[in-house]
GROMACS .gro file of C-alpha atoms in nm:
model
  205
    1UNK     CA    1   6.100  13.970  20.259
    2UNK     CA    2   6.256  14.322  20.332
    3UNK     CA    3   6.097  14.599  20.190
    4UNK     CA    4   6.356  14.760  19.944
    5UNK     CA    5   6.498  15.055  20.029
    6UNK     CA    6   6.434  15.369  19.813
    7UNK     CA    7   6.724  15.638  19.861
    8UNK     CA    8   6.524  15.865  20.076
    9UNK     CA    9   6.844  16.165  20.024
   10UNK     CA   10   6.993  16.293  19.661
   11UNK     CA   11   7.288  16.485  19.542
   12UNK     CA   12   7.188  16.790  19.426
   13UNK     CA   13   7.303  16.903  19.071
   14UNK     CA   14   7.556  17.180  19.027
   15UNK     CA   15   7.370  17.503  18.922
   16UNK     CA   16   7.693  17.542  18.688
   17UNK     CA   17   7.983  17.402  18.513
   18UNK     CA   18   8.293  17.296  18.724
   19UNK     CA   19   8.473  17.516  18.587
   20UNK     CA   20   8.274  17.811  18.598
   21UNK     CA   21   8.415  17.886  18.907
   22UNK     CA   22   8.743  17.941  18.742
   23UNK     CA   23   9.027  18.061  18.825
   24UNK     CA   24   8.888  18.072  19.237
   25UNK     CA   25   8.801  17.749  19.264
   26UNK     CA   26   8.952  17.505  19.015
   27UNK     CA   27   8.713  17.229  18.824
   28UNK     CA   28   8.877  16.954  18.967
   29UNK     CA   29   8.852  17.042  19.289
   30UNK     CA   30   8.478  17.117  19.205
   31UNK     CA   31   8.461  16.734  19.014
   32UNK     CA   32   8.595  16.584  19.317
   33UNK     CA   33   8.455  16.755  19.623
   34UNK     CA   34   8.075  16.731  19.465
   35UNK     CA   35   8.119  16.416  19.278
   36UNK     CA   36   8.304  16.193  19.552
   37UNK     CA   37   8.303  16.393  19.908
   38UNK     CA   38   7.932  16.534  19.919
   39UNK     CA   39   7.808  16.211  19.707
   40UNK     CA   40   7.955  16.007  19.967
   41UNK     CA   41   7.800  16.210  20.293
   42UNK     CA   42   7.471  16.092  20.048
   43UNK     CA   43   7.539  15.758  20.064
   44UNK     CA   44   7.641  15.680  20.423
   45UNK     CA   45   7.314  15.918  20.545
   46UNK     CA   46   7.113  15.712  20.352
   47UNK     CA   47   7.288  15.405  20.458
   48UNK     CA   48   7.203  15.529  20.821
   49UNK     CA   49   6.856  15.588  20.797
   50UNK     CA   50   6.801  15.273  20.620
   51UNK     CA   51   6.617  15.109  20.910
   52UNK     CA   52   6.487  15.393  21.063
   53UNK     CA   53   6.202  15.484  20.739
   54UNK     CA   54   6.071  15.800  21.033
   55UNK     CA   55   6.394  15.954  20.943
   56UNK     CA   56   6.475  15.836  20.614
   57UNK     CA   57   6.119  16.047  20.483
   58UNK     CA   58   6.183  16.431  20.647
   59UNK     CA   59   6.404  16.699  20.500
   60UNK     CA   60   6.738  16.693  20.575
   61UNK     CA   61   6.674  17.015  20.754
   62UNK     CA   62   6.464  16.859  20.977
   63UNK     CA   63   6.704  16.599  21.026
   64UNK     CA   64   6.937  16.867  21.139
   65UNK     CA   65   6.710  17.029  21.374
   66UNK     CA   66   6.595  16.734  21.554
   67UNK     CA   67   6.924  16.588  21.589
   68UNK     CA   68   6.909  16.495  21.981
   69UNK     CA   69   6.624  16.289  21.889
   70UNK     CA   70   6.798  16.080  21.627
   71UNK     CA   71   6.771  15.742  21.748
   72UNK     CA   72   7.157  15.703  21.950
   73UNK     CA   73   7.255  15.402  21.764
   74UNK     CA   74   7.255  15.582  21.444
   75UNK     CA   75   7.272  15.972  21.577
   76UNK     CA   76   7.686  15.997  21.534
   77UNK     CA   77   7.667  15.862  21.153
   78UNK     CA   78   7.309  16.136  21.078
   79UNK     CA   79   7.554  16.427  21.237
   80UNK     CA   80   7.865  16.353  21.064
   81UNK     CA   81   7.686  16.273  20.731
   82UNK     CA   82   7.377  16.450  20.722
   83UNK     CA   83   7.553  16.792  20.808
   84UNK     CA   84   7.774  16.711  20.481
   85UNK     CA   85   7.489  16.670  20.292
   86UNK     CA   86   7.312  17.015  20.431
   87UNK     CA   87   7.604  17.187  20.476
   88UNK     CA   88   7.711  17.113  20.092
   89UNK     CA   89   7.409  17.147  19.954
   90UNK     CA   90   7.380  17.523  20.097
   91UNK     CA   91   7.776  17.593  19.978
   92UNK     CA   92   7.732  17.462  19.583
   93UNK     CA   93   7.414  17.744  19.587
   94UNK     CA   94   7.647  18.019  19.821
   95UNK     CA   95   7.876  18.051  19.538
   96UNK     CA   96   7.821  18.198  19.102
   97UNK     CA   97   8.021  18.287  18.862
   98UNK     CA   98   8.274  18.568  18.924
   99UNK     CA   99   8.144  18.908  18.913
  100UNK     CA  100   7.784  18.766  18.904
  101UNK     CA  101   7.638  18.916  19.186
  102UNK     CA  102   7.652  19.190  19.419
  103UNK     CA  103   7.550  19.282  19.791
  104UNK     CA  104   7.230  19.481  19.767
  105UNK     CA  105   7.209  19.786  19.942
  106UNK     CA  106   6.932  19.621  20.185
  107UNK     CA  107   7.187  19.345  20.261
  108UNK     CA  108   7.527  19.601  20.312
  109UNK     CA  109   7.305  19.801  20.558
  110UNK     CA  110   7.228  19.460  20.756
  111UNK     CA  111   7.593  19.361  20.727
  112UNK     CA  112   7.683  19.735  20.873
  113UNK     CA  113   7.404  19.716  21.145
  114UNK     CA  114   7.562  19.411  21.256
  115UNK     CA  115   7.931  19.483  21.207
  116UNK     CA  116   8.011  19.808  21.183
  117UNK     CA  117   8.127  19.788  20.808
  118UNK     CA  118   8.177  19.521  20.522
  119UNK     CA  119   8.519  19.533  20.578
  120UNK     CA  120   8.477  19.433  20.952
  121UNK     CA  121   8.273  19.163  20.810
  122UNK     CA  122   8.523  19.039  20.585
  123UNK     CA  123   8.781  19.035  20.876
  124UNK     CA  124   8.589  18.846  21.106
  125UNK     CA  125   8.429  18.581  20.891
  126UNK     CA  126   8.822  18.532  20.726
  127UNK     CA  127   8.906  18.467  21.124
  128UNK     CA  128   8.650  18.208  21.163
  129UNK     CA  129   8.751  18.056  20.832
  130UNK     CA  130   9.091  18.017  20.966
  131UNK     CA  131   9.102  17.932  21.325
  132UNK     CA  132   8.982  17.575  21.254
  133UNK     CA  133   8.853  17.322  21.019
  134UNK     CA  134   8.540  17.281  20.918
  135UNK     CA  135   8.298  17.536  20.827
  136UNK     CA  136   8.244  17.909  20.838
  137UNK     CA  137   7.867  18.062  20.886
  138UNK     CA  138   7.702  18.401  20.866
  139UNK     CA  139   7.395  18.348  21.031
  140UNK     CA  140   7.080  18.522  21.103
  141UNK     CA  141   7.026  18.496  21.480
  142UNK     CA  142   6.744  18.708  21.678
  143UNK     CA  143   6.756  18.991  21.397
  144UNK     CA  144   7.093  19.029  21.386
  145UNK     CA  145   7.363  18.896  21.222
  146UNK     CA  146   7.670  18.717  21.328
  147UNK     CA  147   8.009  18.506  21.251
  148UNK     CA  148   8.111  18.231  21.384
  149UNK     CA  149   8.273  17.873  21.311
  150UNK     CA  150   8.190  17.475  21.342
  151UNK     CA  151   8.347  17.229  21.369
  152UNK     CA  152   8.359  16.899  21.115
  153UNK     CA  153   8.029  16.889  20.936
  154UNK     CA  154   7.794  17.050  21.253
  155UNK     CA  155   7.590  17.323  21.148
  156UNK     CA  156   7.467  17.604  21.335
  157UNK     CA  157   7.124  17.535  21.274
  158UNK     CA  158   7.160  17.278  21.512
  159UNK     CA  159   7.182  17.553  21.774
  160UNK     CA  160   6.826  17.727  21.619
  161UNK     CA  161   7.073  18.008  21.434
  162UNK     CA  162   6.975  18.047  21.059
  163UNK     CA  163   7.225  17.999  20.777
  164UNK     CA  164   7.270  18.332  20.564
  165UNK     CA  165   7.671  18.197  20.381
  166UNK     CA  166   7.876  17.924  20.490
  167UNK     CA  167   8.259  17.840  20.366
  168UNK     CA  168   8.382  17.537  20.358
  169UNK     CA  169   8.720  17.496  20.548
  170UNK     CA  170   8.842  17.152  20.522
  171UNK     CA  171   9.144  17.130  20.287
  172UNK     CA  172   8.962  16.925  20.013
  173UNK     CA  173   8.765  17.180  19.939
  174UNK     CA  174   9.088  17.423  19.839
  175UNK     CA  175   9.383  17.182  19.825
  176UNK     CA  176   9.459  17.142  19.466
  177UNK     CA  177   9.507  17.492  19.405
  178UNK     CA  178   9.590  17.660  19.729
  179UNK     CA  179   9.737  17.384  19.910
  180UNK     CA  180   9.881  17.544  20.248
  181UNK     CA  181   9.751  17.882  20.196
  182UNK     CA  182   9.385  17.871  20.344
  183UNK     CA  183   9.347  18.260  20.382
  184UNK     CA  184   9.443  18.305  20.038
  185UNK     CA  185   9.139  18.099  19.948
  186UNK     CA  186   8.897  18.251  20.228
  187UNK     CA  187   9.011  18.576  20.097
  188UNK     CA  188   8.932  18.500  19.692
  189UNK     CA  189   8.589  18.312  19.799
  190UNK     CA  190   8.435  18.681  19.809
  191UNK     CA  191   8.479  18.690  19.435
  192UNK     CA  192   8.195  18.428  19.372
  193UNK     CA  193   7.954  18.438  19.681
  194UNK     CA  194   7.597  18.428  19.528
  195UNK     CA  195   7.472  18.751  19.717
  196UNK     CA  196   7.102  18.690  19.564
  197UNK     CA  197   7.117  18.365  19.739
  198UNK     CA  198   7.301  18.474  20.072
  199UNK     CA  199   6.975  18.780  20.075
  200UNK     CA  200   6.694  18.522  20.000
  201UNK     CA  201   6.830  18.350  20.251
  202UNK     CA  202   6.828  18.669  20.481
  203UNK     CA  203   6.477  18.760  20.383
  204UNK     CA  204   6.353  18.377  20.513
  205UNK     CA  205   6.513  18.417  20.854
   0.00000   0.00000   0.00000
């Protein structure tokens, strides 16, 4: 008889209300995109890994990082579905409640040692937010920081770079309220970054 399967990967709970995002990002949008999108990147991981119990028991980081050595006939469905599930589990915790949080002064001398000035920041992470679909990073990489863009649910940790915020792109996260106007969105998303989260992050890279 086949050993029963145990779900070896969860959806995380919401730190917060749906609507506590409000009016940036709406509570249905929240309801749907954690409820149906990230619960299904849960279900067809762990659908996956079913047969493969080695994978099924590490972190889904180390999922991510050992990606190549996914076994192939399962390696397209652990990318596409276990990036959704790391990839959304770091976005619920990248964003608080408006006027929550604040850059420290440690992290806004980082940001300018890197770019020159917040608002440089702000210009080129708003460019990699836009020029495609899928996600947007700041990452940690070698000391310094840096911007840059994936594509569908790939992560940059795949490439050994370390996650400080991510944004995600794809139109059902913003739809319902924004519909066509993605910069608008990228552009409001800096009212309700979690900076203690985006520096904790920093301070582990």
């Amino acid at each position: 008889m086949k050993k029963e399967f145990i779900m070896a990967f969860v959806l995380p709970d919401l730190l917060y209300a749906f609507d506590a995002l409000e009016p940036i990002i709406d509570a249905k949008t929240m309801e749907i995109h954690h409820g149906r999108h990230h619960a299904a990147y849960v279900a067809n991981l762990n659908k996956a890994v079913e047969n493969y119990p080695e994978w099924a028991e590490k972190s889904i980081e180390d999922v991510i990082i050992h990606l190549n050595e996914v076994p192939e006939a399962i390696r397209t469905a652990v990318r596409n579905n276990g990036g959704g599930h790391y990839n959304h589990s770091l976005f619920w915790k990248m964003m608080a409640p408006v006027g929550q949080t604040k850059p420290s002064a440690f992290l806004l001398a980082k940001i300018d040692e890197s770019f020159g000035s917040f608002d440089e920041f702000k210009k080129q992470f708003a460019a990699a937010a836009t020029s495609r679909f899928g996600w947007a990073w700041l990452v940690a990489d070698g000391g310094k920081l840096d911007v840059l863009s994936t594509a569908n649910q790939d992560c940059p940790l795949e490439d050994g770079k370390k996650p400080i915020l991510c944004l995600d792109v794809w139109e059902h996260a913003y739809y319902l309220k924004y519909q066509n106007r993605r910069a608008d969105y990228v552009d409001n998303f800096f009212h309700v970054i979690n900076w203690n989260f985006v520096e904790e992050l920093l301070s582990k890279a």
